[in-house]
mmCIF file of N, CA, C and O in Angstrom:
data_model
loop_
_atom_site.group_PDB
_atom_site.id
_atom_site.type_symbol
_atom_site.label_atom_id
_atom_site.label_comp_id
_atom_site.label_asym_id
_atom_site.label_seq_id
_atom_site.Cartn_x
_atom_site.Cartn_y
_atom_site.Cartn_z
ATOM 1 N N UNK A 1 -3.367 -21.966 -13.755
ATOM 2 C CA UNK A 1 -2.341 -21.057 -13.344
ATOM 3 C C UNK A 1 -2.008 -21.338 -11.886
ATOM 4 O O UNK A 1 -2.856 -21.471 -11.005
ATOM 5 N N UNK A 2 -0.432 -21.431 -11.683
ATOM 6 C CA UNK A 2 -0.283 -21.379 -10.342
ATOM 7 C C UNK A 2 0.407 -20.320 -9.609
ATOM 8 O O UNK A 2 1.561 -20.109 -9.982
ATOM 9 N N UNK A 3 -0.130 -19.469 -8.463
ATOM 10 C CA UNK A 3 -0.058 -18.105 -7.866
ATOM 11 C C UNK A 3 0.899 -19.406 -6.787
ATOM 12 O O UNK A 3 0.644 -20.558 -6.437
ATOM 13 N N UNK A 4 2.302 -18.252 -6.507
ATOM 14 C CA UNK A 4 3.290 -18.898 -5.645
ATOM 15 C C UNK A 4 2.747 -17.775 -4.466
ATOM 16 O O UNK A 4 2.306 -16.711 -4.901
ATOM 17 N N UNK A 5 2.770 -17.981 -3.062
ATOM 18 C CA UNK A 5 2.288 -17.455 -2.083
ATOM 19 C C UNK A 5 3.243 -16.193 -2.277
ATOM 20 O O UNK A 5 2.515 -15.224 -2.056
ATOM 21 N N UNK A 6 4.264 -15.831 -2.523
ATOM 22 C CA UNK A 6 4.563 -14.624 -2.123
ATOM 23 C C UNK A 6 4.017 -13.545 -3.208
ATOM 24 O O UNK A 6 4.376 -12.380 -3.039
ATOM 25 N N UNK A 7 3.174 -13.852 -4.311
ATOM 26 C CA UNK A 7 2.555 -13.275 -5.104
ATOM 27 C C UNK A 7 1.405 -12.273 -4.338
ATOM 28 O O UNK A 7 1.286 -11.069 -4.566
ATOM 29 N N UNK A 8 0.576 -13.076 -3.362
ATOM 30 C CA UNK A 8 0.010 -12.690 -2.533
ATOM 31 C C UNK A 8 0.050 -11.059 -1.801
ATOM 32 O O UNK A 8 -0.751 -10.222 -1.384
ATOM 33 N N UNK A 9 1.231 -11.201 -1.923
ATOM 34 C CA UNK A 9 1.742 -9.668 -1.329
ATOM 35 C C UNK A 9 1.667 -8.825 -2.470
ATOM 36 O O UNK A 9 1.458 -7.616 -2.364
ATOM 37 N N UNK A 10 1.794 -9.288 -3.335
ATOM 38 C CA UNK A 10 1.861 -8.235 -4.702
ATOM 39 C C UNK A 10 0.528 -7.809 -4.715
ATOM 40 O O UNK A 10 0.338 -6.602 -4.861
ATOM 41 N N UNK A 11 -0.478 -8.589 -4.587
ATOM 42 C CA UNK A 11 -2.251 -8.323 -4.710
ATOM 43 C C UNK A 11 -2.119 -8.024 -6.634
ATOM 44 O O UNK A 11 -2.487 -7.019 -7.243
ATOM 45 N N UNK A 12 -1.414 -9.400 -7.248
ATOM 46 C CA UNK A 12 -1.926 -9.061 -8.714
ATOM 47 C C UNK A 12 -2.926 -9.934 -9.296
ATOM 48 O O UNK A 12 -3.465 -9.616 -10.355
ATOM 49 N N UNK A 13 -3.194 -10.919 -8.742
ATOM 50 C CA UNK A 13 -4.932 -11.891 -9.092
ATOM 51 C C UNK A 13 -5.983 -10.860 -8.179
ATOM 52 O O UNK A 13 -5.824 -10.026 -7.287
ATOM 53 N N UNK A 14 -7.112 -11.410 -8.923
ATOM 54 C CA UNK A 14 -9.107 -11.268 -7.871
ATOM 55 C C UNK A 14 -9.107 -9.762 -7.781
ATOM 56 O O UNK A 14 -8.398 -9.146 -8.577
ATOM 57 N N UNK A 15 -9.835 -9.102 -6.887
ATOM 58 C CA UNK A 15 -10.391 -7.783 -6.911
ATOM 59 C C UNK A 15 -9.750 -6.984 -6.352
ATOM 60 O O UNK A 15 -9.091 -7.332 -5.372
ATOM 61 N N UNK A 16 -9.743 -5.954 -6.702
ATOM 62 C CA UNK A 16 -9.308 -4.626 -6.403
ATOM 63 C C UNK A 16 -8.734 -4.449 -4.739
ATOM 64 O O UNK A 16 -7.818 -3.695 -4.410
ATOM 65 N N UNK A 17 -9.702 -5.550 -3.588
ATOM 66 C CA UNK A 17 -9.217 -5.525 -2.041
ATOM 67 C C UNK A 17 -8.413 -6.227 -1.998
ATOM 68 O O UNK A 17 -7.777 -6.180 -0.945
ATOM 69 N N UNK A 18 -8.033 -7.071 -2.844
ATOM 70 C CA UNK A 18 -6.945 -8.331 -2.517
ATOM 71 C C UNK A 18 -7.252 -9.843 -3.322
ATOM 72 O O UNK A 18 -8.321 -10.432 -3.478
ATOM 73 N N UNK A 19 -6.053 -10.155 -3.699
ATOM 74 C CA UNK A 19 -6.084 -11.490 -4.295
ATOM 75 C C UNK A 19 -6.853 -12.709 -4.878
ATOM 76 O O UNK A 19 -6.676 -13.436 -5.856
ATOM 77 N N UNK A 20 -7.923 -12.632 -3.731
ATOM 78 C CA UNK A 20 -8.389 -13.890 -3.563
ATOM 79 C C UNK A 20 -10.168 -13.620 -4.492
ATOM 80 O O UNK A 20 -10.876 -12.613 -4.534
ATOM 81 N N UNK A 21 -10.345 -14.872 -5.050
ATOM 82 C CA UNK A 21 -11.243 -15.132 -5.625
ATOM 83 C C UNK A 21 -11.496 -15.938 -6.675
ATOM 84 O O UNK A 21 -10.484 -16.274 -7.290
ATOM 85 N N UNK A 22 -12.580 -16.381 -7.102
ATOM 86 C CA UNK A 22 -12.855 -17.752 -7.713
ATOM 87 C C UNK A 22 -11.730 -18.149 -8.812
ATOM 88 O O UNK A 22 -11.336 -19.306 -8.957
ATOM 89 N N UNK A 23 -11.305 -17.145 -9.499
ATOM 90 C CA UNK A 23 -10.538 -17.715 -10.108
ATOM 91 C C UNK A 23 -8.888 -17.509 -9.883
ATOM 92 O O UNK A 23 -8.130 -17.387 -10.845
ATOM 93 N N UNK A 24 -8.476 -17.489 -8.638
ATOM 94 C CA UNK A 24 -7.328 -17.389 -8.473
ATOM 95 C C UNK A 24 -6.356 -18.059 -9.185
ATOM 96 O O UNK A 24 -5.358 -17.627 -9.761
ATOM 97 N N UNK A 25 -6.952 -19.598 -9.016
ATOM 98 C CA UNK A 25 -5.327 -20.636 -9.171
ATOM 99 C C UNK A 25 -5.261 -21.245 -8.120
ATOM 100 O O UNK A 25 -5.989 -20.979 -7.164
ATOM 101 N N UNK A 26 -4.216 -22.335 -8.117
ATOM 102 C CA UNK A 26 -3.461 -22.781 -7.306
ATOM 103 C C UNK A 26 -2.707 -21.752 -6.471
ATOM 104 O O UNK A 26 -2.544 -20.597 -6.863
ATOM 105 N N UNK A 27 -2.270 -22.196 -5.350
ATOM 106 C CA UNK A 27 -1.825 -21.113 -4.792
ATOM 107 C C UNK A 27 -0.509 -21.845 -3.671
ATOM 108 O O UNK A 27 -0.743 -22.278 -2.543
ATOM 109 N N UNK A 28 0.897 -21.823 -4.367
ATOM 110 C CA UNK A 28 1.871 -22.443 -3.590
ATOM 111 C C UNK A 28 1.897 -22.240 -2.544
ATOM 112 O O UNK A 28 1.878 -21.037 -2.281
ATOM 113 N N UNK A 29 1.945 -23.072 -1.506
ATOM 114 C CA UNK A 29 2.716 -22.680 0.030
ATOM 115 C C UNK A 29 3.639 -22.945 0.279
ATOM 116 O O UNK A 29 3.907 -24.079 0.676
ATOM 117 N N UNK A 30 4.811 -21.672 0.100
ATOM 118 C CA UNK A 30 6.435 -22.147 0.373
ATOM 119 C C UNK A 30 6.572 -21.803 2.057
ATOM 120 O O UNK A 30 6.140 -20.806 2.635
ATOM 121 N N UNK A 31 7.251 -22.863 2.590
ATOM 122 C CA UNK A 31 7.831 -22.363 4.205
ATOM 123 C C UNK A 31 6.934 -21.649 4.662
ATOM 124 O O UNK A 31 6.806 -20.424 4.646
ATOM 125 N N UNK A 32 6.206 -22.573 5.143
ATOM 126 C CA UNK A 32 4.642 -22.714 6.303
ATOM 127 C C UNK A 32 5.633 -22.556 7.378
ATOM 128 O O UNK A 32 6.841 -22.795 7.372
ATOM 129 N N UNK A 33 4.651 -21.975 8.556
ATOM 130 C CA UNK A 33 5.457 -21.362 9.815
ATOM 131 C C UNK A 33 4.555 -21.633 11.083
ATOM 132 O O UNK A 33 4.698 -21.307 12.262
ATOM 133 N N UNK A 34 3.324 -22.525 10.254
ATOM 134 C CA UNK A 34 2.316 -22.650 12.145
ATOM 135 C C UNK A 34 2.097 -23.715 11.605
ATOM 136 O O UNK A 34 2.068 -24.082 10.431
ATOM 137 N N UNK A 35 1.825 -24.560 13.289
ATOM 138 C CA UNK A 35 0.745 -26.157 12.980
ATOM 139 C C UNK A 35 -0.331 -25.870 13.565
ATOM 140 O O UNK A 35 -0.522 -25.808 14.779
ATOM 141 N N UNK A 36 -1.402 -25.602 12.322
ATOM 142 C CA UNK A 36 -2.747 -25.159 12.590
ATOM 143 C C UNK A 36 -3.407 -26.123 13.644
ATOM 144 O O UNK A 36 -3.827 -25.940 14.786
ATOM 145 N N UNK A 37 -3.319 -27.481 12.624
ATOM 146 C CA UNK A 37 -3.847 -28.628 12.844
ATOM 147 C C UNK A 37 -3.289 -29.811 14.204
ATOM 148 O O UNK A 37 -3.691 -30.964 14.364
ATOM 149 N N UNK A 38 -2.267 -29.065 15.036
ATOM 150 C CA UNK A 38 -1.489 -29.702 15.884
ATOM 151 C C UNK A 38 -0.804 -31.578 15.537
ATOM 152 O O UNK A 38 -0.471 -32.354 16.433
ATOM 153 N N UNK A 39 -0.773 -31.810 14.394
ATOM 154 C CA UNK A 39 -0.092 -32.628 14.124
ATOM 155 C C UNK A 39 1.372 -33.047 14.012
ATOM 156 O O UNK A 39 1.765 -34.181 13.740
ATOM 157 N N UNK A 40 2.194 -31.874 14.283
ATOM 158 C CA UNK A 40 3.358 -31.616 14.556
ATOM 159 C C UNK A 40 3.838 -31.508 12.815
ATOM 160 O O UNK A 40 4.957 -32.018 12.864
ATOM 161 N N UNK A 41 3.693 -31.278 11.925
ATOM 162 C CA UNK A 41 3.915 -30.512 10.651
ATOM 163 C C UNK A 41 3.598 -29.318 10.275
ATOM 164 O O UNK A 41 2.422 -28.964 10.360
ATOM 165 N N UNK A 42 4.627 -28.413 9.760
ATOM 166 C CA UNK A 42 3.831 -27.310 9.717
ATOM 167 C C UNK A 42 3.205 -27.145 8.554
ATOM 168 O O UNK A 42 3.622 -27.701 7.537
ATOM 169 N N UNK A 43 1.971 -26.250 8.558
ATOM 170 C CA UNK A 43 0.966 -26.272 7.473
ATOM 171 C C UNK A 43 0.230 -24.557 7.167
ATOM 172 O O UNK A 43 -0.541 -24.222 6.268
ATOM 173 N N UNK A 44 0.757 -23.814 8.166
ATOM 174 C CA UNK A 44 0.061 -22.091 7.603
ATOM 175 C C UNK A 44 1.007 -21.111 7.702
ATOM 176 O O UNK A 44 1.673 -21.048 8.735
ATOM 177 N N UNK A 45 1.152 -20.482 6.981
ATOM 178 C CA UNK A 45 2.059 -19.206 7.096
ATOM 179 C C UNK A 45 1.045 -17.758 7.048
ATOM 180 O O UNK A 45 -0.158 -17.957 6.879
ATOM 181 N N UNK A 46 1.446 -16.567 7.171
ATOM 182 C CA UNK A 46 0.562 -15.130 7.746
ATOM 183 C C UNK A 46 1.637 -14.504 6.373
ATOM 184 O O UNK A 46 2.661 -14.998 5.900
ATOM 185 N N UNK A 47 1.006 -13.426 6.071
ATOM 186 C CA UNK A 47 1.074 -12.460 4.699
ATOM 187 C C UNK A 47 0.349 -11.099 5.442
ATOM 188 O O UNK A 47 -0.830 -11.076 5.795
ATOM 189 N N UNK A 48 1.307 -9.986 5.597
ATOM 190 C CA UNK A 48 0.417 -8.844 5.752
ATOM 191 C C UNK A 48 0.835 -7.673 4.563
ATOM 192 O O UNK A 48 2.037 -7.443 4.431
ATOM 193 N N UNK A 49 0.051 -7.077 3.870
ATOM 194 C CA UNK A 49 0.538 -6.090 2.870
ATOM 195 C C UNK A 49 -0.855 -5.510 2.622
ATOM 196 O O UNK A 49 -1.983 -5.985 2.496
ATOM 197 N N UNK A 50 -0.166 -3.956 2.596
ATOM 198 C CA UNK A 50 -0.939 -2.852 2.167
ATOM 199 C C UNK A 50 -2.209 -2.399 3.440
ATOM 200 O O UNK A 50 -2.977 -1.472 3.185
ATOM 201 N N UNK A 51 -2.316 -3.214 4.886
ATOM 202 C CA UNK A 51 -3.032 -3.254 5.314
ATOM 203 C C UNK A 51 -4.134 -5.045 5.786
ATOM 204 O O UNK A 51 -4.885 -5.406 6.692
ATOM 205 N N UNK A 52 -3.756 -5.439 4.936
ATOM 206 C CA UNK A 52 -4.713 -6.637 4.835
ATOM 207 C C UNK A 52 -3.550 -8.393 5.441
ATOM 208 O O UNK A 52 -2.408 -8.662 5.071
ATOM 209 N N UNK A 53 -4.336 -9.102 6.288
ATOM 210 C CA UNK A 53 -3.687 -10.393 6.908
ATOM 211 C C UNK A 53 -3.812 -11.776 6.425
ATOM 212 O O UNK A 53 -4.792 -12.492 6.631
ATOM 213 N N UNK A 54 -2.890 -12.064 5.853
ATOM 214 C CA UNK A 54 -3.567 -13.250 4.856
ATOM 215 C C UNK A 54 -2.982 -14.703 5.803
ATOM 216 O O UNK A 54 -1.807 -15.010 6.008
ATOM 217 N N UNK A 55 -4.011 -15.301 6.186
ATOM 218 C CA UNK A 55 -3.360 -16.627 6.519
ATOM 219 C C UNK A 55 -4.059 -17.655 5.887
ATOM 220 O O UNK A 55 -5.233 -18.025 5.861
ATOM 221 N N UNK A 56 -2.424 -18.211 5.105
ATOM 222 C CA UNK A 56 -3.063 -19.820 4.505
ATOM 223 C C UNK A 56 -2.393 -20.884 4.385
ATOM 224 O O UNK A 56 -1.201 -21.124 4.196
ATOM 225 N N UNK A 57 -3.569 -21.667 4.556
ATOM 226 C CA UNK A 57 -3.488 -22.826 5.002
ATOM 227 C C UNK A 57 -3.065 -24.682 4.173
ATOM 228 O O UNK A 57 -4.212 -25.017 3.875
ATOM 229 N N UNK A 58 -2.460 -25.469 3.873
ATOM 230 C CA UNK A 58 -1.967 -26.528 3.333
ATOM 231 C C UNK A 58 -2.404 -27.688 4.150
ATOM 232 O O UNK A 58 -1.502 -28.257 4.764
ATOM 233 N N UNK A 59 -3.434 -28.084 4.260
ATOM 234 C CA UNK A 59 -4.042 -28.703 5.367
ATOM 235 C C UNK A 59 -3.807 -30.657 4.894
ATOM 236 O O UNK A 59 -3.741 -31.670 5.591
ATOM 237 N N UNK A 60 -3.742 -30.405 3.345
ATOM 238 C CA UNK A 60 -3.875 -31.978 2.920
ATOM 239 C C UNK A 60 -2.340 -32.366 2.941
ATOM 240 O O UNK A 60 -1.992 -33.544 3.018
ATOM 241 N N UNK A 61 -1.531 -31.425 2.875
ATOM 242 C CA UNK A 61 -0.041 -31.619 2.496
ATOM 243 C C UNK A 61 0.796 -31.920 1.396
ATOM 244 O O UNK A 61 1.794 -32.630 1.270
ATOM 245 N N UNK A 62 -0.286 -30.736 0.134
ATOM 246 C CA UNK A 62 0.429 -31.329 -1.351
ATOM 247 C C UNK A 62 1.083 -29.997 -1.613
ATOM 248 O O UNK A 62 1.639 -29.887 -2.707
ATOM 249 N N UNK A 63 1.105 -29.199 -0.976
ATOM 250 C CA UNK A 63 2.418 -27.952 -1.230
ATOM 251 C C UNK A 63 1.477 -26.693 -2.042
ATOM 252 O O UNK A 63 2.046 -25.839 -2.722
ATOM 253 N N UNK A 64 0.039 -26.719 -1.870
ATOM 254 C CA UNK A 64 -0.953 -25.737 -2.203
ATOM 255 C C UNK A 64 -1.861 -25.395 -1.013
ATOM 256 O O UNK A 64 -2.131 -26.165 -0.092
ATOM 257 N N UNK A 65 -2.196 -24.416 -1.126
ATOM 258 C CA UNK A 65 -3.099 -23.458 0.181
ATOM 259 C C UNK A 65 -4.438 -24.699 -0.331
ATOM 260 O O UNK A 65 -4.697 -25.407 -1.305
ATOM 261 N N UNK A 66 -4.893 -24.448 0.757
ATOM 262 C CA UNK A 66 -6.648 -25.753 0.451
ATOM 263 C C UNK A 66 -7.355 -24.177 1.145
ATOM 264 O O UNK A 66 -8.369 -23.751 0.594
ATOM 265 N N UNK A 67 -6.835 -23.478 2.200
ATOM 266 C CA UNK A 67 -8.113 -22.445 2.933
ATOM 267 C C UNK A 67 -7.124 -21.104 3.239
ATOM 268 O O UNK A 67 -5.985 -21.145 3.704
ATOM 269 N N UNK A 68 -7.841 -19.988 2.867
ATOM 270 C CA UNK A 68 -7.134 -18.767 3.092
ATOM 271 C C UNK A 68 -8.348 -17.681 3.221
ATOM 272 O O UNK A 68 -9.208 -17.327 2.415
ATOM 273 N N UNK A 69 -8.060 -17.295 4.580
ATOM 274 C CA UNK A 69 -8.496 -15.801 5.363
ATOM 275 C C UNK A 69 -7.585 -14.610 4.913
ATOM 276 O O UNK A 69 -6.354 -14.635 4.950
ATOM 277 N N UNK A 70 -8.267 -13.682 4.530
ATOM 278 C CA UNK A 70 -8.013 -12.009 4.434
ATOM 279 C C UNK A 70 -8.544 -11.574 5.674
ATOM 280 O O UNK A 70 -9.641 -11.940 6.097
ATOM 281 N N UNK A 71 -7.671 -10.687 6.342
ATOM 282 C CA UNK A 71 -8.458 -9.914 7.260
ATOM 283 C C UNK A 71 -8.007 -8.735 7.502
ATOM 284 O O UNK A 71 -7.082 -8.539 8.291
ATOM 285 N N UNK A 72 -8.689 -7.680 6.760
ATOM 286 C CA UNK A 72 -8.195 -6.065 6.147
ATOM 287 C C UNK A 72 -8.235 -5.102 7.467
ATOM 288 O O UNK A 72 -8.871 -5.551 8.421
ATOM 289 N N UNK A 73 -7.722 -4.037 7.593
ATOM 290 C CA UNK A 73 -7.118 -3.553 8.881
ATOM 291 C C UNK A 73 -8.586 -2.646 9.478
ATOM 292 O O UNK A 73 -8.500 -1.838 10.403
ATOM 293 N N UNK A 74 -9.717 -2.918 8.856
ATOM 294 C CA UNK A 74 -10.333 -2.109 9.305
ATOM 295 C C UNK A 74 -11.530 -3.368 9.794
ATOM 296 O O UNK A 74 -12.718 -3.115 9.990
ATOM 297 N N UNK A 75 -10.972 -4.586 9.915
ATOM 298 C CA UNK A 75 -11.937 -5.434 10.708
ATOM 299 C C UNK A 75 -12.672 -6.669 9.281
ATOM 300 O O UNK A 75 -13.064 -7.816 9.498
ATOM 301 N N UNK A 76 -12.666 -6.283 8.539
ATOM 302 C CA UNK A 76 -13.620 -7.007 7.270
ATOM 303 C C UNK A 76 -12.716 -8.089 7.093
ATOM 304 O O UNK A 76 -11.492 -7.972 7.044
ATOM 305 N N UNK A 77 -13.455 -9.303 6.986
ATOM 306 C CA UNK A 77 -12.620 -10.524 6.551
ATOM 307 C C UNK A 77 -13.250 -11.104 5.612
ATOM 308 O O UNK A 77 -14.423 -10.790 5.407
ATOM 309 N N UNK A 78 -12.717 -11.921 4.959
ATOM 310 C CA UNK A 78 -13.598 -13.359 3.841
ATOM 311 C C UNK A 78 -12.312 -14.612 4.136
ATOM 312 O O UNK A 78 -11.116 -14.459 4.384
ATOM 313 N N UNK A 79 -12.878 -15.467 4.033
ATOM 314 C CA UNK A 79 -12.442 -16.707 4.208
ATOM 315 C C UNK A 79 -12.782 -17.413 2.591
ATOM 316 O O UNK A 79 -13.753 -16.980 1.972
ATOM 317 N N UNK A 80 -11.873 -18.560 1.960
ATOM 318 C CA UNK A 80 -11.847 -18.981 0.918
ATOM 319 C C UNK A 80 -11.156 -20.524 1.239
ATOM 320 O O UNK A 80 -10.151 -20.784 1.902
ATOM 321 N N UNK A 81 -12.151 -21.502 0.461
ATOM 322 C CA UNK A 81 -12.214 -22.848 0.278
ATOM 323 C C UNK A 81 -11.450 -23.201 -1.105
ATOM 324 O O UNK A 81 -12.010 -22.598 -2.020
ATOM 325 N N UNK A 82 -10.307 -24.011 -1.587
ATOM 326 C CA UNK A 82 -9.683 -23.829 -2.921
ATOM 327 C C UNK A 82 -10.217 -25.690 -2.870
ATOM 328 O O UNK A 82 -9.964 -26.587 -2.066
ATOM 329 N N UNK A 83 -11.155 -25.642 -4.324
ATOM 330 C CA UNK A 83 -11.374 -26.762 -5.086
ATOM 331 C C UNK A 83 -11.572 -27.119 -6.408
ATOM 332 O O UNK A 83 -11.919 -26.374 -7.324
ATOM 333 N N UNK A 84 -11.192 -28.979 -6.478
ATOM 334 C CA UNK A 84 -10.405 -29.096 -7.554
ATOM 335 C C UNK A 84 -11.740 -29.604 -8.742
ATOM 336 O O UNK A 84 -12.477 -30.587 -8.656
ATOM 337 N N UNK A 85 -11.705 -28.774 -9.578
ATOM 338 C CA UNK A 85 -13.302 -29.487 -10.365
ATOM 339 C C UNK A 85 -12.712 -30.646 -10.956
ATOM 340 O O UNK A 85 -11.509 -30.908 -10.932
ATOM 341 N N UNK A 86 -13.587 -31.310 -11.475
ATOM 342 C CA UNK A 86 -13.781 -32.571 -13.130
ATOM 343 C C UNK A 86 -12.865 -32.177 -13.370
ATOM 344 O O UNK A 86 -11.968 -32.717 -12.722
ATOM 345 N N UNK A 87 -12.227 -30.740 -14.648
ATOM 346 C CA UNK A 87 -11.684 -30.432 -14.939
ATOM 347 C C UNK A 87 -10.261 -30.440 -14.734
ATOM 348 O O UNK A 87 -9.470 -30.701 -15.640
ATOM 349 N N UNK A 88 -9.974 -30.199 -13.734
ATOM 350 C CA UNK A 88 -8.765 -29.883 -13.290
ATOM 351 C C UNK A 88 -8.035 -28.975 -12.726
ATOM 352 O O UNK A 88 -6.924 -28.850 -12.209
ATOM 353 N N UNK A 89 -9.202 -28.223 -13.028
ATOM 354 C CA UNK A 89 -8.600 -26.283 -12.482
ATOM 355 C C UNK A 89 -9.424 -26.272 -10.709
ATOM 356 O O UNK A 89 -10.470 -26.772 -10.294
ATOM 357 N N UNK A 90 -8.580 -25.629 -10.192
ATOM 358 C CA UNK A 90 -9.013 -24.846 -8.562
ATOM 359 C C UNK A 90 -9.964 -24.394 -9.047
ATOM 360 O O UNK A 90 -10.064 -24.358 -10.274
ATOM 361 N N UNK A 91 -11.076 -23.851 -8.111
ATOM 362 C CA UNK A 91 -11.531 -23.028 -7.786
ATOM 363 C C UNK A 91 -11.533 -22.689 -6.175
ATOM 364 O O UNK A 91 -11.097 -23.182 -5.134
ATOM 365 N N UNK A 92 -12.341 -21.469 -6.635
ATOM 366 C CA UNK A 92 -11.947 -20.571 -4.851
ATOM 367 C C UNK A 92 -13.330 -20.593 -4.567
ATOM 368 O O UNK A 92 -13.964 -19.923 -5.381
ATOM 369 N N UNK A 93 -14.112 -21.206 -3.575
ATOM 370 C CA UNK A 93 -15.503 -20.550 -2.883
ATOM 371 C C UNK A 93 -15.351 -19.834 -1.672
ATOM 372 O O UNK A 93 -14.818 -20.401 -0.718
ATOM 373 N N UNK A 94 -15.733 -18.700 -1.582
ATOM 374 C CA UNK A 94 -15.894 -18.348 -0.173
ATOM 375 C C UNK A 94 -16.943 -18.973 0.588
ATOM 376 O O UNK A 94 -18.039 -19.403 0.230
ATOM 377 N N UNK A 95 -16.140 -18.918 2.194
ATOM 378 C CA UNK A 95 -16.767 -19.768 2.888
ATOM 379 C C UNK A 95 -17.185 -18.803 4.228
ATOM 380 O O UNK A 95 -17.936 -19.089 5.160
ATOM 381 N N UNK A 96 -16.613 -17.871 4.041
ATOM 382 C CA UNK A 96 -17.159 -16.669 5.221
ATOM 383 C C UNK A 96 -16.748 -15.493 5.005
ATOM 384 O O UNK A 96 -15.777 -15.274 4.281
ATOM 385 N N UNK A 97 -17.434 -14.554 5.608
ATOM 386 C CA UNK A 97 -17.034 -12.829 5.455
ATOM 387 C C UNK A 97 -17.940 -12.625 6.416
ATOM 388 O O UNK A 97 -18.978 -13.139 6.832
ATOM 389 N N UNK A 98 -16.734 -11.078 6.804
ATOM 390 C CA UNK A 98 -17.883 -10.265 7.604
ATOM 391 C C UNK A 98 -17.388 -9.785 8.213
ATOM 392 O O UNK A 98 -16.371 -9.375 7.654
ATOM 393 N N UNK A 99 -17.480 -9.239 10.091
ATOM 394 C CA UNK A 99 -16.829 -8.330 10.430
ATOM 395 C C UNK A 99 -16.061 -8.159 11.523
ATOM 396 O O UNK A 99 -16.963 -7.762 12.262
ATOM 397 N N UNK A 100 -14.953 -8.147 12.309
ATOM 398 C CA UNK A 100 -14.247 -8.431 13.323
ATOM 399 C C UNK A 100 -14.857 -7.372 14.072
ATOM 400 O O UNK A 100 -14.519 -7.166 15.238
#
């Protein structure tokens, strides 16, 4: 399944706080708006809804998020790694949480 980034705002994949989790999907990045990576391409765009800051990231440059931070208004974040199994399907690992 592929989740187009402005889905994101909807919060209709993963748990009840927001979107993100192992089995998300792919996850489009339309019209990226920062160069994370200072390479002069842009590669992250910001998502805020319901409270919560989503920035993600297209770091390889195939038009899918590879890394995406939540960071909910009361300080709590998780960070998420998107990889591609044998198979073929994404998965999502988190790669950090905790607390601003």
């Amino acid at each position: 399944m592929t989740m187009h980034d402005d889905m994101l705002l909807l919060g209709t994949l993963g748990t009840a706080q927001h979107p993100m989790g192992p089995d998300a999907g792919e996850v489009e990045l339309h019209a990226p708006t920062a160069d994370l990576d200072g390479d002069g391409l842009l590669d992250t765009r910001t998502y805020a809804t319901g409270g919560t800051l989503y920035v993600a990231s297209d770091l390889d440059e195939d038009g899918f998020a590879d890394h995406i931070t939540a960071v909910e208004g009361e300080g709590g974040f998780e960070s998420w790694q998107a990889h591609r199994g044998a198979d073929g399907e994404v998965r999502w690992a988190r790669t950090d949480r905790g607390s601003l």
